[in-house]
Tab-separated table of C-alpha atoms in Angstrom:
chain	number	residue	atom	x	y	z
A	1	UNK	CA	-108.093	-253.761	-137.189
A	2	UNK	CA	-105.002	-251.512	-137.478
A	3	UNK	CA	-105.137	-248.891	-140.481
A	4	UNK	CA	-102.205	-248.472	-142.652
A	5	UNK	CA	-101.199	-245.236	-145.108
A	6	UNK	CA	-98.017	-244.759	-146.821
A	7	UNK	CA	-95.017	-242.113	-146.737
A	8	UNK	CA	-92.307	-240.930	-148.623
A	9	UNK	CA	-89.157	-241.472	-146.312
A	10	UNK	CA	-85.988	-240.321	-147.129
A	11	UNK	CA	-83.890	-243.298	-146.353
A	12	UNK	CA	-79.961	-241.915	-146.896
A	13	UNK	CA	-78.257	-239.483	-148.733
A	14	UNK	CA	-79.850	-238.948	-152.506
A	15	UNK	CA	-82.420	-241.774	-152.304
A	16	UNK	CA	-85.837	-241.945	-150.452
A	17	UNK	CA	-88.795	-244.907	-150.596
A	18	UNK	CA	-91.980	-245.054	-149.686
A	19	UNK	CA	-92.870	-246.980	-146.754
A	20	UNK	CA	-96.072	-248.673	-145.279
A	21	UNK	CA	-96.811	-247.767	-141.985
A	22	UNK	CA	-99.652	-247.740	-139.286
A	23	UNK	CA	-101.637	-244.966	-138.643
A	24	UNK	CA	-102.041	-243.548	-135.002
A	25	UNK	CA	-104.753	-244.791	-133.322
A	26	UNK	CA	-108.215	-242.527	-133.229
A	27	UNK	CA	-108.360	-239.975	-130.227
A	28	UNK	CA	-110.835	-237.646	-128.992
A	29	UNK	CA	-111.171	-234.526	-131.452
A	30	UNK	CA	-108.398	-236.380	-134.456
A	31	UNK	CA	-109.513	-235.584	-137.572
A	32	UNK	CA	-108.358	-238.307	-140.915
A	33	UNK	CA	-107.871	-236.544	-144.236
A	34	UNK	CA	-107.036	-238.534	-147.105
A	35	UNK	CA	-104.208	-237.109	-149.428
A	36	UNK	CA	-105.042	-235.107	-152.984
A	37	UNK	CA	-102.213	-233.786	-153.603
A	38	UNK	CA	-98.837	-232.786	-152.022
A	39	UNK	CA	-95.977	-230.323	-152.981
A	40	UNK	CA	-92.477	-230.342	-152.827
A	41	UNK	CA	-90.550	-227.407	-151.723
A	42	UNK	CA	-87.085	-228.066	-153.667
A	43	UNK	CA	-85.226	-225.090	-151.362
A	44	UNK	CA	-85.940	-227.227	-148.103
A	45	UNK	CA	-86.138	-230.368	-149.428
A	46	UNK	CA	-83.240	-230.283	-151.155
A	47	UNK	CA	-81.063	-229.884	-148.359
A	48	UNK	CA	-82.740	-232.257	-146.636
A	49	UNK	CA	-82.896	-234.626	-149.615
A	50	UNK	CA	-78.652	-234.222	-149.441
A	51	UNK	CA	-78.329	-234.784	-145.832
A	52	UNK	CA	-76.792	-230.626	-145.325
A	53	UNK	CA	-79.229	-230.139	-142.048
A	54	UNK	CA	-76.834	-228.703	-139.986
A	55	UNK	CA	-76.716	-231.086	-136.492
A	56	UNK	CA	-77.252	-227.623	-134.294
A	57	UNK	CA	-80.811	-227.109	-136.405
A	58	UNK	CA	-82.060	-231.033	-136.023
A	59	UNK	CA	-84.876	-230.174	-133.551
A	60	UNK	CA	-85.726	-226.143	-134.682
A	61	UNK	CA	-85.751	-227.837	-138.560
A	62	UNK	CA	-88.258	-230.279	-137.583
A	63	UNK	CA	-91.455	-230.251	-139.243
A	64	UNK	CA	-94.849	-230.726	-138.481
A	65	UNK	CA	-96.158	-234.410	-138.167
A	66	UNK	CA	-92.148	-235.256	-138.724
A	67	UNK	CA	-91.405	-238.529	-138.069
A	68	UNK	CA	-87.492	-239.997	-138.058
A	69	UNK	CA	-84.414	-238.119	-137.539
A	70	UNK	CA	-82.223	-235.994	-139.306
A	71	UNK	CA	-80.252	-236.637	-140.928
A	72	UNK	CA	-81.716	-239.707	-142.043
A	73	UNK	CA	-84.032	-241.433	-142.122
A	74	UNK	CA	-86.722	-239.153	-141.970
A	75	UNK	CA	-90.621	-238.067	-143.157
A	76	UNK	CA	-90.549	-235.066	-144.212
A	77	UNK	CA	-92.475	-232.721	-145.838
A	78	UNK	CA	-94.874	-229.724	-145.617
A	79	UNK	CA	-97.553	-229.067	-148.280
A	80	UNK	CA	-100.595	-231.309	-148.242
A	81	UNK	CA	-104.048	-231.133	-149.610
A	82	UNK	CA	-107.005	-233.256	-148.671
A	83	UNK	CA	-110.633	-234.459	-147.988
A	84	UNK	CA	-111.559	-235.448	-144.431
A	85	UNK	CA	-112.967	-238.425	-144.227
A	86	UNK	CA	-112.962	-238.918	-140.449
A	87	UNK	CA	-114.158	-236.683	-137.536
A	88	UNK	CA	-116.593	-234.612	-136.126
A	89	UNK	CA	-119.745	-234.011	-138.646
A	90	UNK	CA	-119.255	-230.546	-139.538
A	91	UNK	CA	-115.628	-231.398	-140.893
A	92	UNK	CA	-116.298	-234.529	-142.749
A	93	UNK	CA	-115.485	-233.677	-146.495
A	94	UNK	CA	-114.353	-230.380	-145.879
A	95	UNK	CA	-111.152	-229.751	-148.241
A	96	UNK	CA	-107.993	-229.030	-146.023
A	97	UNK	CA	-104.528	-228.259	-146.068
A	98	UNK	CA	-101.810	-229.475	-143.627
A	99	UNK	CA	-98.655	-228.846	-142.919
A	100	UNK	CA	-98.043	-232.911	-143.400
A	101	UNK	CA	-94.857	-235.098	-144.691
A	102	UNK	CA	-96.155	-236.687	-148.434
A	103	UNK	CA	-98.126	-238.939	-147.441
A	104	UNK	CA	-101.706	-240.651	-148.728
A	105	UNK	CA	-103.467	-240.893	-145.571
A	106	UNK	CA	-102.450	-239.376	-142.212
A	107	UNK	CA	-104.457	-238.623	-138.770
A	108	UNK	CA	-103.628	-235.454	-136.930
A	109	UNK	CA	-105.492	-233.062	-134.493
A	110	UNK	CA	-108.374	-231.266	-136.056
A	111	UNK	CA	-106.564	-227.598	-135.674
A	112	UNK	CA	-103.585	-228.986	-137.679
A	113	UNK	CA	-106.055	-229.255	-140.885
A	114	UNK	CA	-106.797	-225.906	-142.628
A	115	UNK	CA	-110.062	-225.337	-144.530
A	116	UNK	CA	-109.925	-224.210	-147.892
A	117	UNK	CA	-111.583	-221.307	-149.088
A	118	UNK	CA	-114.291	-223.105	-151.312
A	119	UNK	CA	-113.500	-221.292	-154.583
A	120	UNK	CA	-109.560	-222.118	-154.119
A	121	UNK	CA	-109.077	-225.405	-156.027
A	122	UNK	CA	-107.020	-228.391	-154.075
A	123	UNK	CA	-104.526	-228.609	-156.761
A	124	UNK	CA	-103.490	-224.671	-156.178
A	125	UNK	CA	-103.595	-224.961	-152.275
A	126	UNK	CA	-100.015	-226.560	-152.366
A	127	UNK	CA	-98.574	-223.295	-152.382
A	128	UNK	CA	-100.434	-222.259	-149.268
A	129	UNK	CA	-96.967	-222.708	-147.234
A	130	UNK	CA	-95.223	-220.966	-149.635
A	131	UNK	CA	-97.714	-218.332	-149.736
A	132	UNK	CA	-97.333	-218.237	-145.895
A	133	UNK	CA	-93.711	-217.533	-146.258
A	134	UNK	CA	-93.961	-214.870	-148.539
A	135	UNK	CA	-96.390	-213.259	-146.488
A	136	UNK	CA	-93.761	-213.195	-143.714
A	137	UNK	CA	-91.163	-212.127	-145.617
A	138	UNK	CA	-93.265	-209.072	-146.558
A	139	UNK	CA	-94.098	-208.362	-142.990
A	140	UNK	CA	-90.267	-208.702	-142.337
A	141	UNK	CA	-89.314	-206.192	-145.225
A	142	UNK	CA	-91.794	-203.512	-143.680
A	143	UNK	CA	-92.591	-202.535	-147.164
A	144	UNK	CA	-94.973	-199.623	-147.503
A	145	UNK	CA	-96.689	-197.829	-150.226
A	146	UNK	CA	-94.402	-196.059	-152.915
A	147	UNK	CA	-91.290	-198.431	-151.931
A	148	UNK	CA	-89.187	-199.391	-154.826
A	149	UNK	CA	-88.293	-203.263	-154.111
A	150	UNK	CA	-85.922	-205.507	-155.389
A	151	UNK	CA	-86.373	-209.674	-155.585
A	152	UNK	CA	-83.675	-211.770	-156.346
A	153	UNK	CA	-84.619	-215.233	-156.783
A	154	UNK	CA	-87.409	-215.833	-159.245
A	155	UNK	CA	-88.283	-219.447	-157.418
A	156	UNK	CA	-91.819	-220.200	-155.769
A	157	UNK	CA	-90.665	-217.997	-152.777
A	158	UNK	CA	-89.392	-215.002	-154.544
A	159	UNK	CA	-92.116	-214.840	-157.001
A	160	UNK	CA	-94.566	-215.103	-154.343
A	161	UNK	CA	-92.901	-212.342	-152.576
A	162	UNK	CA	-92.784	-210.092	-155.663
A	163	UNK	CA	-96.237	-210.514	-156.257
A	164	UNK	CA	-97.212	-209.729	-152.921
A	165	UNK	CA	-95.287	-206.433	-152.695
A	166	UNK	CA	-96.437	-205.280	-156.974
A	167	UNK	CA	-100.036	-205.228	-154.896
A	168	UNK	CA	-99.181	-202.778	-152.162
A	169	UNK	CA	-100.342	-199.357	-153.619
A	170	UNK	CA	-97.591	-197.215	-155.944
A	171	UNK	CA	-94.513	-199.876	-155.177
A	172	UNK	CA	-92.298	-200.456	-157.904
A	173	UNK	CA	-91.410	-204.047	-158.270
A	174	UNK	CA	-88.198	-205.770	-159.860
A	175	UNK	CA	-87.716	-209.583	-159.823
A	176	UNK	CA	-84.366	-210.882	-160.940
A	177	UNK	CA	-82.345	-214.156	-161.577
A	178	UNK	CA	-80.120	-216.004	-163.503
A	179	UNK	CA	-82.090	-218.343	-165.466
A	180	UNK	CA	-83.389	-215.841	-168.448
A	181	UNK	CA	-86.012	-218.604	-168.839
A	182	UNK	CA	-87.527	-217.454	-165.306
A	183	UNK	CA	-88.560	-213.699	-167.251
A	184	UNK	CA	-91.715	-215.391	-168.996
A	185	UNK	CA	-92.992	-216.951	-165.873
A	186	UNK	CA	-92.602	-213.648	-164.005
A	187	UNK	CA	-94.227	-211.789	-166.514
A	188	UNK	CA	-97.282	-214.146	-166.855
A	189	UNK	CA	-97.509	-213.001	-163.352
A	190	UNK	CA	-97.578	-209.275	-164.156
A	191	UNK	CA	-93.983	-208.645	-162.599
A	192	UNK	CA	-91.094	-206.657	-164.389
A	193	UNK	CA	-87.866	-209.083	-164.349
A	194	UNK	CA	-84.475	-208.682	-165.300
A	195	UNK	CA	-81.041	-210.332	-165.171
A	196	UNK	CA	-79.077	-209.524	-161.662
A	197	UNK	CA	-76.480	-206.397	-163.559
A	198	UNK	CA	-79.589	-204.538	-165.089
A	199	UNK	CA	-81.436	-204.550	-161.677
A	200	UNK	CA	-82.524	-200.467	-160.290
A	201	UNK	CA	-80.359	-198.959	-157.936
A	202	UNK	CA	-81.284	-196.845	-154.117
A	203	UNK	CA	-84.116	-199.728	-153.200
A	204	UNK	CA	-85.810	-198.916	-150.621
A	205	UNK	CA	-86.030	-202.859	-149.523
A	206	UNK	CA	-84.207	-205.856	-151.091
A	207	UNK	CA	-85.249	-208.976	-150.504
A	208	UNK	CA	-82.948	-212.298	-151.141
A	209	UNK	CA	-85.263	-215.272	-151.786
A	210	UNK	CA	-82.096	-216.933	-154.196
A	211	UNK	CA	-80.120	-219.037	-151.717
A	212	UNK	CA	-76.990	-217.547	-153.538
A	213	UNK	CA	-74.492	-215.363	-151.449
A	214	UNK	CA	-73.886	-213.940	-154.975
A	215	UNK	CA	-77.258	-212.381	-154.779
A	216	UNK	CA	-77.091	-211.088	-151.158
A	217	UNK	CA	-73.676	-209.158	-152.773
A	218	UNK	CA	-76.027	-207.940	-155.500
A	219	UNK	CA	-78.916	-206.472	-153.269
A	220	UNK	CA	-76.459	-204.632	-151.082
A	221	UNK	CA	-74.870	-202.696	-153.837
A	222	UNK	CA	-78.411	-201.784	-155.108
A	223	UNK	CA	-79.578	-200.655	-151.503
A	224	UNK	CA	-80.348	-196.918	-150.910
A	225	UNK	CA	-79.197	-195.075	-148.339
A	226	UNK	CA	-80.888	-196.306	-145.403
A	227	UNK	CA	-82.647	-199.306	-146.868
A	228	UNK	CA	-83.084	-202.983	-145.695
A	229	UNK	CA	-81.926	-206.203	-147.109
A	230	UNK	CA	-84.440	-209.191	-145.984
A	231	UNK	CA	-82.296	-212.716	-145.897
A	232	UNK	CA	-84.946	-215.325	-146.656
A	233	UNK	CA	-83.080	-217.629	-148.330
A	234	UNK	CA	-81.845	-220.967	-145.630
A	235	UNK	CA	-78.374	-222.125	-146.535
A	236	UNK	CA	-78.165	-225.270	-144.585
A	237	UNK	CA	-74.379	-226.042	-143.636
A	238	UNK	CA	-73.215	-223.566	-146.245
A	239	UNK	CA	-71.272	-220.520	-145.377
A	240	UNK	CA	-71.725	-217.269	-146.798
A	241	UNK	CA	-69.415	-214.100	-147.505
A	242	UNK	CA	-70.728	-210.832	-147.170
A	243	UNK	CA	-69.163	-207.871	-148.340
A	244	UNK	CA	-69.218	-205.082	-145.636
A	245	UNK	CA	-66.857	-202.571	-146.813
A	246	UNK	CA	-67.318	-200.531	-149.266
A	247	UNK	CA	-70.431	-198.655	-148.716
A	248	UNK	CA	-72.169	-200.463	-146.423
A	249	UNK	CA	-71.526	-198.589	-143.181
A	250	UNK	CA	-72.004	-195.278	-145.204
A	251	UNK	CA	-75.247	-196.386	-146.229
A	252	UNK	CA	-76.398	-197.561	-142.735
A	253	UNK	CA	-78.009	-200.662	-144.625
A	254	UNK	CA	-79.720	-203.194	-142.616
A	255	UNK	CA	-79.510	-207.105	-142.976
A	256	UNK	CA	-82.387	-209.418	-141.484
A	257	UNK	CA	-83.505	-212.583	-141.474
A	258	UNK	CA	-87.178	-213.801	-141.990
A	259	UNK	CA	-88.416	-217.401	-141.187
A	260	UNK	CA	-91.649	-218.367	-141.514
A	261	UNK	CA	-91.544	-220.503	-137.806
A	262	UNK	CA	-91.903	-217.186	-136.183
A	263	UNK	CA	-94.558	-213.616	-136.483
A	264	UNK	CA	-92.646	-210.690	-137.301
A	265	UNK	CA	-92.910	-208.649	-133.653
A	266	UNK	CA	-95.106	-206.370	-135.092
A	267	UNK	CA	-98.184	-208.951	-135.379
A	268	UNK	CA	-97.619	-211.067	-132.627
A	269	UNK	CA	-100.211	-209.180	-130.513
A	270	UNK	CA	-103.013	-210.156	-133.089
A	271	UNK	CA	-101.876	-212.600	-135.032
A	272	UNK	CA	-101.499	-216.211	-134.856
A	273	UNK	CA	-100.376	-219.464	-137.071
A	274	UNK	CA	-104.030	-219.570	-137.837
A	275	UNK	CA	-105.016	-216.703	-138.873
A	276	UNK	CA	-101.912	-216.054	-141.036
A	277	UNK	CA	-102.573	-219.823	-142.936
A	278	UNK	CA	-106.078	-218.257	-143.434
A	279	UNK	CA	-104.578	-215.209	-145.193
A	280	UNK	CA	-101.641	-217.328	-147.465
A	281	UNK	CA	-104.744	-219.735	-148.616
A	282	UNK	CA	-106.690	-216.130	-149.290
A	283	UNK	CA	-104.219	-215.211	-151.481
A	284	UNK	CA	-104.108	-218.083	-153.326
A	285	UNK	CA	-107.527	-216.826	-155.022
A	286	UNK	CA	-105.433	-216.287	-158.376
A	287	UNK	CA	-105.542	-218.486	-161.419
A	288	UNK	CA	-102.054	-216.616	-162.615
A	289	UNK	CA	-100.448	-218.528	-159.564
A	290	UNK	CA	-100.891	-221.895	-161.776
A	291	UNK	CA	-97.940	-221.456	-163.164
A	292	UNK	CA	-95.607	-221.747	-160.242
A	293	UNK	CA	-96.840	-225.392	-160.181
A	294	UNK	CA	-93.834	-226.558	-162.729
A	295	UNK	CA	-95.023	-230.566	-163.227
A	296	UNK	CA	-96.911	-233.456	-161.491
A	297	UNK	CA	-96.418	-237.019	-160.368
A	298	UNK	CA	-98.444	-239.563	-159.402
A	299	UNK	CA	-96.994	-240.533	-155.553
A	300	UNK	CA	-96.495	-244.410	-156.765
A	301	UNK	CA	-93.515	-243.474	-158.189
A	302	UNK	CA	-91.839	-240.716	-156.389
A	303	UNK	CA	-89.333	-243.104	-155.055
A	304	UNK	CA	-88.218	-243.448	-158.306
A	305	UNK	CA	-88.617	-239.793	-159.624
A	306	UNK	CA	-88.103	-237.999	-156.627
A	307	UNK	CA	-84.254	-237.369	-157.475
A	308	UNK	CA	-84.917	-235.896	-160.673
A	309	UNK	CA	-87.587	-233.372	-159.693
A	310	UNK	CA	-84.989	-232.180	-156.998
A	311	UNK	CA	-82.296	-231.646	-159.406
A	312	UNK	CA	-83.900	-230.024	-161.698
A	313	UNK	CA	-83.310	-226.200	-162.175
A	314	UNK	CA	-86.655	-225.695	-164.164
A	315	UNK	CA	-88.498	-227.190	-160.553
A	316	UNK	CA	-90.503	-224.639	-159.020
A	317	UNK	CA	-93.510	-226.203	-157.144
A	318	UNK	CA	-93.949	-229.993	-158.041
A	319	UNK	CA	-97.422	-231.481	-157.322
A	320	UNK	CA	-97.434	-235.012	-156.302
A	321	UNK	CA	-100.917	-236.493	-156.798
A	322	UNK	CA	-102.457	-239.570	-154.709
């Protein structure tokens, strides 16, 4: 008898349904987890959710267990949290994560599915690709001990990243954006925060985690001589002006990217996807991270609510529950 799960599709620009659909058939070494929770992550899925993938990113934008096109329609999606109920003996009921589309039941390869560390609760592990990001990001900013670092962007991402860097030993930490409501969130997370004009100047690293080219203009005139400017914001089809007069040759800044589908050179020799999913659900181990987890739905009616959640400046992480 042919098993059956459902998905959240998004079927055309600003409106998305769920869908019944069959579930591959069992192979050799498939593992099925059925769904706790999922998250959404409103930077990606927002431009996903309006159709701005740009058509020369279709196939590097694809997710994980993706299903559809872009722009549309497509199952997409990259934050769930589960119980295996299927495969070998060791694994059934282990807690998981998995970088999976929303989605109540799904069947994927057993290394897709990430244990949990047993005293990280399910609900928390939504972050974990979040967490993963960050962790890049840091690796990307080569931040060391003693660094004074700027954040701009106080969303999932950039508080992440904050956090991260506050714990390497003697940095000084600033997080900034410009929702003022963002300050008691940051500081419930033991991070100093201020609006973008009162953030310090000569940073040694400055990352921008805001998706605003406003922001990226902000962390370059707060750069010291020398220092480095992490992009990790995506922009989609959205172009972006960068002021490179002024100072910027004078201060031989640097700009880079980070993005979370590749290991910073500097790790690849030891590192893999694995280990470094092992790490972001590590740091997860923090009952202050709670609070980046800004509401919950149940996934019945995410068709409905979905549109709201994305528009919605006060969404950080939004847990869907199955």
């Amino acid at each position: 008898m042919e098993e059956h799960s459902r998905a959240l599709w998004f079927e055309e620009t600003g409106r998305c349904g769920l869908r019944d659909e069959p579930l591959p058939p069992e192979r050799e070494g498939d593992v099925l987890v059925r769904t706790l929770y999922s998250g959404i992550s409103r930077g990606t899925e927002s431009l996903i959710f309006r159709g701005q993938v740009p058509e020369s990113e279709y196939q590097r934008m694809r997710a994980p267990h993706q299903a559809g096109q872009f722009p549309f329609p497509v199952k997409y999606g990259y934050a769930a949290v589960g119980v295996v109920e299927e495969g070998s003996e060791a694994a059934i009921g282990r807690q998981v994560f998995c970088l999976h589309p929303h989605q109540d039941r799904f069947r994927v390869p057993a290394p897709a599915v990430h244990p949990l560390p047993q005293s990280l609760p399910p609900q928390r592990a939504v972050l974990a690709a979040n967490m993963e990001t960050a962790l890049n990001i840091i690796w990307d900013g080569g931040i060391q001990p003693g660094d004074r670092v700027a954040v701009f962007g106080a969303g999932v991402v950039g508080l992440l990243v904050a956090g991260l860097a506050s714990r390497i030993a003697g940095t000084e930490v600033m997080i900034s954006d410009i929702e003022p409501e963002r300050a008691e969130i940051a500081r419930a997370l033991g991070l100093h925060f201020a609006l973008p004009d009162a953030m310090q100047n000569d940073c040694d690293v400055l990352i921008n985690a805001s998706a605003s080219s406003t922001a990226l203009a902000e962390a370059l005139s707060h750069a010291g001589f020398e220092a480095r400017i992490v992009e990790a914001s995506w922009y989609g089809e959205k172009h972006v002006e960068l002021p490179l007069g002024g100072a910027f040759h004078a201060k031989r800044l640097s700009v880079v990217s980070s993005q979370v589908g590749a290991l910073p050179p500097g790790r690849r020799a030891r590192w893999d996807t694995h280990r470094r999913m092992a790490k972001a659900l590590e740091l997860l181990d923090d009952d202050r991270l709670d609070r980046l987890i800004s509401g919950e739905t149940p996934f019945e009616t995410m068709a409905r609510d979905y549109p709201g959640i994305i528009r919605s400046s006060a969404t950080l992480c939004h847990r869907i529950r199955y």
